[in-house]
Amino acid sequence: MKKMHIAAALTASAALVLTGCSAGGTDAGSAGGDKIVVDMWAGSQDDTAALEAQVAIAQKANPDLKIELRTAPWGDFFTKLTTNMASGNMACVTGMNSGMLSSYTAGFAQLTDEDLATAGIVTDEFADGALEILSNKGDVYGVPFDMATMLTYYNADMLAETGAPVPADGWTFDDFEATAKAATTDQHAGFGIGMGGFQWQALPIAKAGVQPVKQDGTLDLTNPAFVDAATWYGELVTEQKVALPVSSASDTGWGENQYSSGMAAMAVDGTWNAVGYLDNDPGFTAGMAPLPAGANGSLGLVLGSGFGIAQDCDNKEAALKVLGSLLSVESQDYIASSGRSYPARVSSQPLYFESLPAEFRDQVEAAFESAFSNVQGQYVTDNWSKIDTFVQPQLVSVYNGQESMENVLKTAQSQFGK
């Protein structure tokens, strides 16, 4: 999940910020003194402006500090972060995404209750589960500025055309199968099967009521409940024939693209794409619903991005104050009002819905309220990114009936669960 993809293109006056150096050439990593560097990934020029606006809020709240922004594109950001972590040159306030955290915990300070108090963070002011987003094995490494979870998106026109039942709050996996089967025709599939880690795992986790990793970071891919649910997921293609097989491992957005192009009636994707799907280019009437419920309810993951403090930051107290200002009511209200992402601070969340087009507002709010009602932070192993990289291409063989989901999970467990 790539939230707040901040752009690499900045004005010439901001070029020194990007290089991480002040006008005098001083290193801008974890240097002490009154300068605090904020490091975050980049994506678009509009996103850069939004991030700069949040830094300006933090600067206003901390006039005695000089706050500088350092950015890089998503992939480059984490490559550079690896280098900076090894050399002890991480920015004092560094951005982090929940799906990437396990690979970088060594570079971040564990945040105590005292640290959060110094930052002015009152945990009760953040949504339930928010502090789990940037936690690992029970330790808090950061505080999120936004939060997300997975939803079921559907093509209402396609469902009406086929007479398929419409997904709704409280629906079950039996209901899901009924809708997928009814919506499957020679012209389109009932469901777009997922390839991305969040996309393909969401329904198995919801159905099984367990994650493929335990809270202590132990790999649990062969948990019988998860294996059964994941097998069911693969059989949506091979047995139930409600989804098309994936052509290539490079089709990482297969299910979402099938849905957005009008080739599938349903798909699972994150809340971060809600408005984009509702205002889609083909012009079909889109809808959304929480994930269906299994025997133990409907378990979802709470995901997101935020900021942490570098382990080797020389001015931790000042960095904590900057972190708190970046997550203040004013900053969170700014994020929410812009409609850029769903804020982690509860009081700011209504502003996000108010920012949406009136015709989408009620539907998005209802879906979000239901989807976030039963979520937990994602549990991952220290080598989770390697596991994800291993499993994803194997899914092509599973969906084409050349390999079983159980064998793929067993192989991954044996290779990475040591």
Short mmCIF file of C-alpha atoms in Angstrom, two decimals:
data_model
loop_
_atom_site.label_atom_id
_atom_site.label_comp_id
_atom_site.label_asym_id
_atom_site.label_seq_id
_atom_site.Cartn_x
_atom_site.Cartn_y
_atom_site.Cartn_z
CA MET A 1 0.00 0.00 0.00
CA LYS A 2 1.53 3.36 -1.07
CA LYS A 3 -0.10 6.20 0.74
CA MET A 4 0.88 9.85 0.34
CA HIS A 5 3.24 9.22 -2.58
CA ILE A 6 5.07 12.51 -2.30
CA ALA A 7 6.56 13.82 -5.54
CA ALA A 8 10.21 14.09 -6.39
CA ALA A 9 9.69 17.29 -8.36
CA LEU A 10 10.27 20.32 -6.16
CA THR A 11 11.15 23.91 -6.80
CA ALA A 12 14.78 24.94 -6.98
CA SER A 13 14.50 26.59 -3.57
CA ALA A 14 13.67 23.21 -2.03
CA ALA A 15 16.50 21.31 -3.70
CA LEU A 16 18.75 21.57 -0.65
CA VAL A 17 16.03 19.90 1.41
CA LEU A 18 15.94 16.94 -0.96
CA THR A 19 19.65 16.39 -0.65
CA GLY A 20 19.33 16.42 3.11
CA CYS A 21 21.85 19.26 3.51
CA SER A 22 21.52 22.76 4.82
CA ALA A 23 22.92 25.72 2.99
CA GLY A 24 26.08 25.33 5.00
CA GLY A 25 26.47 21.69 3.98
CA THR A 26 25.75 20.23 7.43
CA ASP A 27 24.58 16.60 7.45
CA ALA A 28 20.82 16.50 7.90
CA GLY A 29 20.40 12.97 9.16
CA SER A 30 20.21 12.51 12.93
CA ALA A 31 22.40 15.51 13.68
CA GLY A 32 21.80 17.27 16.96
CA GLY A 33 21.22 20.98 17.49
CA ASP A 34 18.02 22.78 16.58
CA LYS A 35 17.52 21.18 13.15
CA ILE A 36 15.16 18.22 12.67
CA VAL A 37 14.89 16.47 9.31
CA VAL A 38 11.66 14.79 8.25
CA ASP A 39 12.16 12.04 5.67
CA MET A 40 9.20 10.71 3.67
CA TRP A 41 8.64 9.01 0.33
CA ALA A 42 7.57 10.97 -2.73
CA GLY A 43 5.06 10.39 -5.50
CA SER A 44 3.55 13.46 -7.14
CA GLN A 45 3.96 17.21 -7.05
CA ASP A 46 0.54 17.64 -5.42
CA ASP A 47 1.50 15.17 -2.71
CA THR A 48 4.74 17.04 -2.09
CA ALA A 49 2.78 20.25 -1.60
CA ALA A 50 0.52 18.46 0.87
CA LEU A 51 3.47 17.12 2.85
CA GLU A 52 5.11 20.53 2.85
CA ALA A 53 1.90 22.00 4.25
CA GLN A 54 2.05 19.54 7.15
CA VAL A 55 5.70 20.38 7.79
CA ALA A 56 4.72 24.07 7.80
CA ILE A 57 2.17 23.29 10.54
CA ALA A 58 4.89 21.57 12.55
CA GLN A 59 7.27 24.49 11.97
CA LYS A 60 4.68 26.96 13.25
CA ALA A 61 4.21 24.87 16.38
CA ASN A 62 7.98 24.65 16.94
CA PRO A 63 9.43 28.07 16.06
CA ASP A 64 12.64 27.33 17.96
CA LEU A 65 13.47 24.44 15.60
CA LYS A 66 14.43 24.33 11.95
CA ILE A 67 12.47 21.56 10.24
CA GLU A 68 13.64 20.34 6.86
CA LEU A 69 11.95 17.90 4.51
CA ARG A 70 13.80 15.15 2.66
CA THR A 71 11.95 13.03 0.08
CA ALA A 72 12.50 10.31 -2.50
CA PRO A 73 10.22 8.15 -4.67
CA TRP A 74 8.72 5.09 -2.94
CA GLY A 75 11.25 2.50 -4.09
CA ASP A 76 14.23 4.82 -3.75
CA PHE A 77 13.07 5.89 -0.31
CA PHE A 78 13.43 2.40 1.14
CA THR A 79 16.69 1.72 -0.70
CA LYS A 80 18.13 4.90 0.79
CA LEU A 81 16.60 4.14 4.18
CA THR A 82 18.47 0.82 4.25
CA THR A 83 21.73 2.64 3.56
CA ASN A 84 21.01 5.42 6.05
CA MET A 85 20.04 2.92 8.73
CA ALA A 86 23.31 1.03 8.29
CA SER A 87 25.38 4.22 8.40
CA GLY A 88 23.55 5.82 11.31
CA ASN A 89 22.27 8.64 9.11
CA MET A 90 18.51 8.19 9.35
CA ALA A 91 16.51 11.39 9.61
CA CYS A 92 15.32 11.97 13.17
CA VAL A 93 11.69 11.84 11.99
CA THR A 94 11.33 9.14 9.34
CA GLY A 95 8.23 7.97 7.52
CA MET A 96 7.21 4.32 7.63
CA ASN A 97 4.49 2.12 6.14
CA SER A 98 2.90 -0.73 8.09
CA GLY A 99 3.76 -3.29 5.42
CA MET A 100 7.44 -2.33 5.43
CA LEU A 101 8.08 -1.85 9.15
CA SER A 102 9.40 -5.32 10.00
CA SER A 103 12.46 -4.80 7.80
CA TYR A 104 13.39 -1.52 9.50
CA THR A 105 12.64 -1.87 13.21
CA ALA A 106 16.38 -1.84 14.02
CA GLY A 107 16.57 1.76 12.81
CA PHE A 108 13.64 3.06 14.87
CA ALA A 109 13.40 3.80 18.58
CA GLN A 110 10.67 1.96 20.45
CA LEU A 111 8.22 4.59 21.63
CA THR A 112 7.29 4.49 25.31
CA ASP A 113 4.30 6.09 27.01
CA GLU A 114 6.67 8.82 28.15
CA ASP A 115 7.81 9.41 24.55
CA LEU A 116 4.21 9.71 23.37
CA ALA A 117 3.50 12.18 26.18
CA THR A 118 6.52 14.27 25.12
CA ALA A 119 5.12 14.28 21.58
CA GLY A 120 1.73 15.36 22.90
CA ILE A 121 0.13 12.18 21.59
CA VAL A 122 -2.97 11.11 23.53
CA THR A 123 -3.68 7.59 22.36
CA ASP A 124 -7.40 7.80 23.14
CA GLU A 125 -7.68 10.54 20.53
CA PHE A 126 -6.72 8.07 17.80
CA ALA A 127 -8.97 5.40 16.32
CA ASP A 128 -9.13 1.91 17.78
CA GLY A 129 -6.26 -0.13 16.40
CA ALA A 130 -4.39 2.91 15.08
CA LEU A 131 -1.39 2.42 17.35
CA GLU A 132 -1.09 -1.16 16.06
CA ILE A 133 -0.33 0.10 12.54
CA LEU A 134 3.32 0.86 13.24
CA SER A 135 3.81 -1.73 15.98
CA ASN A 136 5.78 -4.93 15.70
CA LYS A 137 5.67 -7.85 18.14
CA GLY A 138 3.90 -5.65 20.65
CA ASP A 139 6.35 -2.74 20.49
CA VAL A 140 5.36 0.68 19.13
CA TYR A 141 7.79 2.15 16.58
CA GLY A 142 5.69 4.98 15.17
CA VAL A 143 2.38 6.80 15.11
CA PRO A 144 0.20 6.75 11.95
CA PHE A 145 -1.13 9.77 10.14
CA ASP A 146 -3.60 7.69 8.16
CA MET A 147 -5.29 4.32 8.29
CA ALA A 148 -6.80 1.92 5.81
CA THR A 149 -8.35 -1.51 5.53
CA MET A 150 -9.70 -3.73 2.78
CA LEU A 151 -13.18 -3.53 1.20
CA THR A 152 -15.22 -5.45 -1.33
CA TYR A 153 -15.93 -3.27 -4.35
CA TYR A 154 -18.73 -4.16 -6.74
CA ASN A 155 -20.15 -3.09 -10.09
CA ALA A 156 -23.78 -2.32 -9.29
CA ASP A 157 -24.77 -2.19 -12.97
CA MET A 158 -23.34 -5.66 -13.56
CA LEU A 159 -25.12 -7.08 -10.52
CA ALA A 160 -28.42 -5.54 -11.60
CA GLU A 161 -27.97 -6.89 -15.12
CA THR A 162 -27.45 -10.45 -13.84
CA GLY A 163 -29.85 -10.27 -10.89
CA ALA A 164 -27.00 -11.03 -8.50
CA PRO A 165 -27.47 -10.21 -4.80
CA VAL A 166 -25.89 -6.91 -3.78
CA PRO A 167 -23.15 -7.06 -1.09
CA ALA A 168 -24.19 -5.37 2.14
CA ASP A 169 -23.11 -4.89 5.71
CA GLY A 170 -23.29 -8.20 7.54
CA TRP A 171 -23.11 -10.39 4.46
CA THR A 172 -21.48 -13.83 4.71
CA PHE A 173 -19.16 -15.93 2.57
CA ASP A 174 -22.20 -17.88 1.38
CA ASP A 175 -23.61 -14.56 0.21
CA PHE A 176 -20.29 -13.75 -1.46
CA GLU A 177 -20.34 -17.02 -3.40
CA ALA A 178 -23.97 -16.47 -4.42
CA THR A 179 -23.17 -13.01 -5.78
CA ALA A 180 -20.01 -14.17 -7.56
CA LYS A 181 -21.78 -17.11 -9.21
CA ALA A 182 -24.81 -15.10 -10.30
CA ALA A 183 -22.62 -12.34 -11.74
CA THR A 184 -20.40 -14.69 -13.74
CA THR A 185 -21.27 -14.77 -17.45
CA ASP A 186 -19.47 -15.40 -20.74
CA GLN A 187 -18.78 -11.67 -20.87
CA HIS A 188 -17.36 -11.10 -17.40
CA ALA A 189 -16.23 -12.80 -14.21
CA GLY A 190 -18.03 -12.57 -10.91
CA PHE A 191 -14.82 -11.74 -9.07
CA GLY A 192 -11.35 -10.40 -9.86
CA ILE A 193 -8.83 -12.66 -8.13
CA GLY A 194 -6.05 -10.89 -6.23
CA MET A 195 -2.29 -11.03 -6.74
CA GLY A 196 -1.03 -8.34 -4.37
CA GLY A 197 -0.32 -9.42 -0.81
CA PHE A 198 -3.12 -7.42 0.81
CA GLN A 199 -5.53 -8.20 -2.02
CA TRP A 200 -5.22 -11.99 -2.04
CA GLN A 201 -4.86 -12.47 1.70
CA ALA A 202 -7.81 -10.30 2.74
CA LEU A 203 -10.59 -12.83 2.12
CA PRO A 204 -8.68 -15.84 3.55
CA ILE A 205 -7.91 -13.86 6.72
CA ALA A 206 -11.53 -12.71 7.00
CA LYS A 207 -12.84 -16.24 6.43
CA ALA A 208 -10.35 -17.99 8.75
CA GLY A 209 -10.39 -15.35 11.46
CA VAL A 210 -6.59 -15.68 11.76
CA GLN A 211 -3.53 -14.13 10.15
CA PRO A 212 -0.74 -16.19 8.55
CA VAL A 213 1.67 -14.83 11.17
CA LYS A 214 1.30 -14.95 14.95
CA GLN A 215 1.45 -11.80 17.06
CA ASP A 216 4.99 -12.64 18.21
CA GLY A 217 6.17 -12.69 14.58
CA THR A 218 6.17 -16.48 14.15
CA LEU A 219 5.28 -17.55 10.61
CA ASP A 220 2.00 -19.52 10.63
CA LEU A 221 1.22 -20.08 6.95
CA THR A 222 0.27 -23.70 7.63
CA ASN A 223 -2.32 -22.86 10.27
CA PRO A 224 -5.13 -25.25 9.23
CA ALA A 225 -7.79 -22.54 9.28
CA PHE A 226 -5.72 -20.25 7.06
CA VAL A 227 -4.77 -23.08 4.68
CA ASP A 228 -8.43 -24.04 4.28
CA ALA A 229 -9.49 -20.46 3.66
CA ALA A 230 -6.63 -19.79 1.23
CA THR A 231 -7.43 -23.02 -0.62
CA TRP A 232 -11.04 -21.90 -0.91
CA TYR A 233 -9.78 -18.62 -2.33
CA GLY A 234 -7.73 -20.30 -5.06
CA GLU A 235 -10.67 -22.53 -5.91
CA LEU A 236 -12.75 -19.47 -6.81
CA VAL A 237 -10.79 -19.76 -10.07
CA THR A 238 -10.20 -23.51 -10.44
CA GLU A 239 -13.37 -25.02 -8.98
CA GLN A 240 -16.11 -22.43 -8.72
CA LYS A 241 -15.07 -20.74 -11.99
CA VAL A 242 -16.18 -17.31 -10.82
CA ALA A 243 -12.78 -15.69 -11.46
CA LEU A 244 -10.36 -15.77 -14.36
CA PRO A 245 -6.84 -17.18 -13.98
CA VAL A 246 -3.94 -14.73 -13.99
CA SER A 247 -1.86 -14.56 -17.14
CA SER A 248 1.49 -13.60 -15.65
CA ALA A 249 3.18 -12.92 -12.33
CA SER A 250 3.76 -9.39 -13.59
CA ASP A 251 0.00 -8.78 -13.45
CA THR A 252 0.27 -7.67 -9.84
CA GLY A 253 -2.95 -5.65 -10.01
CA TRP A 254 -4.91 -8.31 -11.89
CA GLY A 255 -8.10 -8.42 -9.85
CA GLU A 256 -8.35 -4.68 -9.35
CA ASN A 257 -7.75 -4.05 -13.06
CA GLN A 258 -10.36 -6.64 -14.01
CA TYR A 259 -12.85 -4.82 -11.83
CA SER A 260 -12.01 -1.25 -12.82
CA SER A 261 -12.13 -2.13 -16.53
CA GLY A 262 -15.57 -3.72 -16.25
CA MET A 263 -14.36 -7.31 -16.68
CA ALA A 264 -15.28 -8.48 -13.16
CA ALA A 265 -18.26 -7.74 -10.95
CA MET A 266 -16.32 -7.61 -7.69
CA ALA A 267 -12.79 -7.18 -6.35
CA VAL A 268 -11.10 -6.65 -3.00
CA ASP A 269 -8.90 -3.59 -2.56
CA GLY A 270 -8.00 -0.98 0.02
CA THR A 271 -10.04 1.92 1.32
CA TRP A 272 -7.40 4.19 -0.23
CA ASN A 273 -8.93 3.53 -3.66
CA ALA A 274 -12.56 4.07 -2.65
CA VAL A 275 -13.13 7.42 -4.32
CA GLY A 276 -11.21 6.39 -7.45
CA TYR A 277 -13.45 3.39 -7.95
CA LEU A 278 -16.64 5.36 -7.36
CA ASP A 279 -15.54 7.96 -9.90
CA ASN A 280 -14.25 5.42 -12.43
CA ASP A 281 -13.40 6.16 -16.07
CA PRO A 282 -15.69 3.51 -17.65
CA GLY A 283 -18.61 5.18 -15.88
CA PHE A 284 -20.24 2.18 -14.21
CA THR A 285 -22.06 2.56 -10.90
CA ALA A 286 -19.68 1.30 -8.25
CA GLY A 287 -20.47 0.23 -4.72
CA MET A 288 -18.57 -0.98 -1.70
CA ALA A 289 -19.14 -3.20 1.30
CA PRO A 290 -17.06 -4.63 4.13
CA LEU A 291 -15.46 -8.03 3.68
CA PRO A 292 -17.91 -10.92 4.15
CA ALA A 293 -18.11 -12.64 7.53
CA GLY A 294 -16.98 -16.17 8.30
CA ALA A 295 -17.83 -18.35 11.29
CA ASN A 296 -15.84 -16.04 13.58
CA GLY A 297 -16.97 -12.76 12.10
CA SER A 298 -15.03 -10.74 9.54
CA LEU A 299 -11.45 -10.05 10.57
CA GLY A 300 -9.70 -7.25 8.72
CA LEU A 301 -6.25 -5.69 8.91
CA VAL A 302 -5.69 -2.06 9.85
CA LEU A 303 -2.96 -0.63 7.64
CA GLY A 304 -1.39 2.76 7.15
CA SER A 305 1.62 5.04 7.23
CA GLY A 306 3.10 7.42 9.74
CA PHE A 307 6.27 8.61 11.40
CA GLY A 308 8.80 7.20 13.83
CA ILE A 309 11.95 8.42 15.54
CA ALA A 310 15.40 7.24 14.44
CA GLN A 311 17.20 5.08 16.99
CA ASP A 312 20.33 7.22 16.72
CA CYS A 313 18.63 10.62 16.74
CA ASP A 314 20.74 13.01 18.82
CA ASN A 315 17.82 15.28 19.71
CA LYS A 316 15.03 12.87 20.50
CA GLU A 317 12.98 15.31 22.55
CA ALA A 318 12.84 17.85 19.73
CA ALA A 319 12.12 15.10 17.20
CA LEU A 320 9.22 13.85 19.33
CA LYS A 321 7.76 17.36 19.42
CA VAL A 322 7.96 17.56 15.62
CA LEU A 323 6.38 14.13 15.29
CA GLY A 324 3.53 15.24 17.56
CA SER A 325 3.01 18.40 15.52
CA LEU A 326 2.87 16.39 12.28
CA LEU A 327 0.07 14.38 13.88
CA SER A 328 -1.67 17.29 15.60
CA VAL A 329 -5.34 18.14 15.20
CA GLU A 330 -4.45 20.90 12.73
CA SER A 331 -2.31 18.59 10.60
CA GLN A 332 -4.81 15.74 10.69
CA ASP A 333 -7.64 18.13 9.84
CA TYR A 334 -5.61 19.27 6.84
CA ILE A 335 -5.14 15.70 5.59
CA ALA A 336 -8.80 14.90 6.12
CA SER A 337 -10.18 18.06 4.54
CA SER A 338 -8.09 17.54 1.44
CA GLY A 339 -9.57 14.04 1.00
CA ARG A 340 -6.05 12.69 0.50
CA SER A 341 -6.30 9.91 3.05
CA TYR A 342 -8.37 8.74 5.99
CA PRO A 343 -6.82 10.22 9.15
CA ALA A 344 -5.94 8.19 12.22
CA ARG A 345 -7.16 10.90 14.60
CA VAL A 346 -10.86 10.32 15.41
CA SER A 347 -11.89 13.98 15.57
CA SER A 348 -10.55 14.57 12.05
CA GLN A 349 -12.30 11.66 10.37
CA PRO A 350 -15.65 13.41 9.72
CA LEU A 351 -13.78 16.02 7.69
CA TYR A 352 -12.61 13.29 5.33
CA PHE A 353 -16.19 12.30 4.50
CA GLU A 354 -17.20 15.95 4.16
CA SER A 355 -14.46 16.38 1.56
CA LEU A 356 -15.98 13.72 -0.70
CA PRO A 357 -18.50 14.42 -3.47
CA ALA A 358 -21.99 14.45 -1.95
CA GLU A 359 -23.18 11.54 -4.09
CA PHE A 360 -20.49 9.25 -2.61
CA ARG A 361 -20.35 10.49 0.97
CA ASP A 362 -22.94 8.35 2.74
CA GLN A 363 -21.90 5.12 1.04
CA VAL A 364 -18.22 5.59 1.83
CA GLU A 365 -18.89 6.54 5.45
CA ALA A 366 -21.13 3.52 6.03
CA ALA A 367 -18.64 1.11 4.45
CA PHE A 368 -15.71 2.56 6.40
CA GLU A 369 -17.59 2.47 9.70
CA SER A 370 -18.40 -1.21 9.26
CA ALA A 371 -15.02 -2.25 7.84
CA PHE A 372 -13.00 -0.62 10.64
CA SER A 373 -15.18 -2.14 13.38
CA ASN A 374 -13.23 -5.43 13.55
CA VAL A 375 -9.61 -4.88 12.60
CA GLN A 376 -6.22 -5.72 14.05
CA GLY A 377 -2.71 -4.66 13.14
CA GLN A 378 -0.92 -6.80 10.59
CA TYR A 379 1.40 -9.39 12.13
CA VAL A 380 4.55 -9.95 10.09
CA THR A 381 7.83 -11.81 10.35
CA ASP A 382 11.21 -10.09 10.10
CA ASN A 383 11.52 -11.47 6.56
CA TRP A 384 7.93 -10.88 5.49
CA SER A 385 8.82 -9.01 2.30
CA LYS A 386 10.82 -12.03 1.12
CA ILE A 387 7.89 -14.34 1.84
CA ASP A 388 5.54 -12.08 -0.09
CA THR A 389 7.98 -12.01 -3.00
CA PHE A 390 8.19 -15.81 -2.97
CA VAL A 391 4.46 -16.51 -2.76
CA GLN A 392 3.16 -13.99 -5.28
CA PRO A 393 4.48 -15.60 -8.51
CA GLN A 394 3.38 -19.02 -7.24
CA LEU A 395 -0.20 -17.78 -7.21
CA VAL A 396 -0.23 -17.85 -11.01
CA SER A 397 0.30 -21.64 -10.90
CA VAL A 398 -2.36 -21.99 -8.19
CA TYR A 399 -4.93 -20.04 -10.18
CA ASN A 400 -4.13 -22.04 -13.31
CA GLY A 401 -4.57 -25.35 -11.47
CA GLN A 402 -0.91 -26.35 -11.82
CA GLU A 403 -0.14 -26.20 -8.09
CA SER A 404 -2.15 -26.36 -4.89
CA MET A 405 -2.38 -23.45 -2.49
CA GLU A 406 -1.56 -25.84 0.35
CA ASN A 407 1.75 -26.85 -1.25
CA VAL A 408 2.73 -23.24 -1.87
CA LEU A 409 2.05 -22.34 1.76
CA LYS A 410 3.86 -25.42 3.05
CA THR A 411 6.90 -24.66 0.91
CA ALA A 412 6.99 -21.05 2.08
CA GLN A 413 6.60 -22.14 5.70
CA SER A 414 9.44 -24.62 5.36
CA GLN A 415 11.74 -22.16 3.61
CA PHE A 416 11.09 -19.04 5.65
CA GLY A 417 9.67 -20.28 8.95
CA LYS A 418 12.96 -21.47 10.42
#
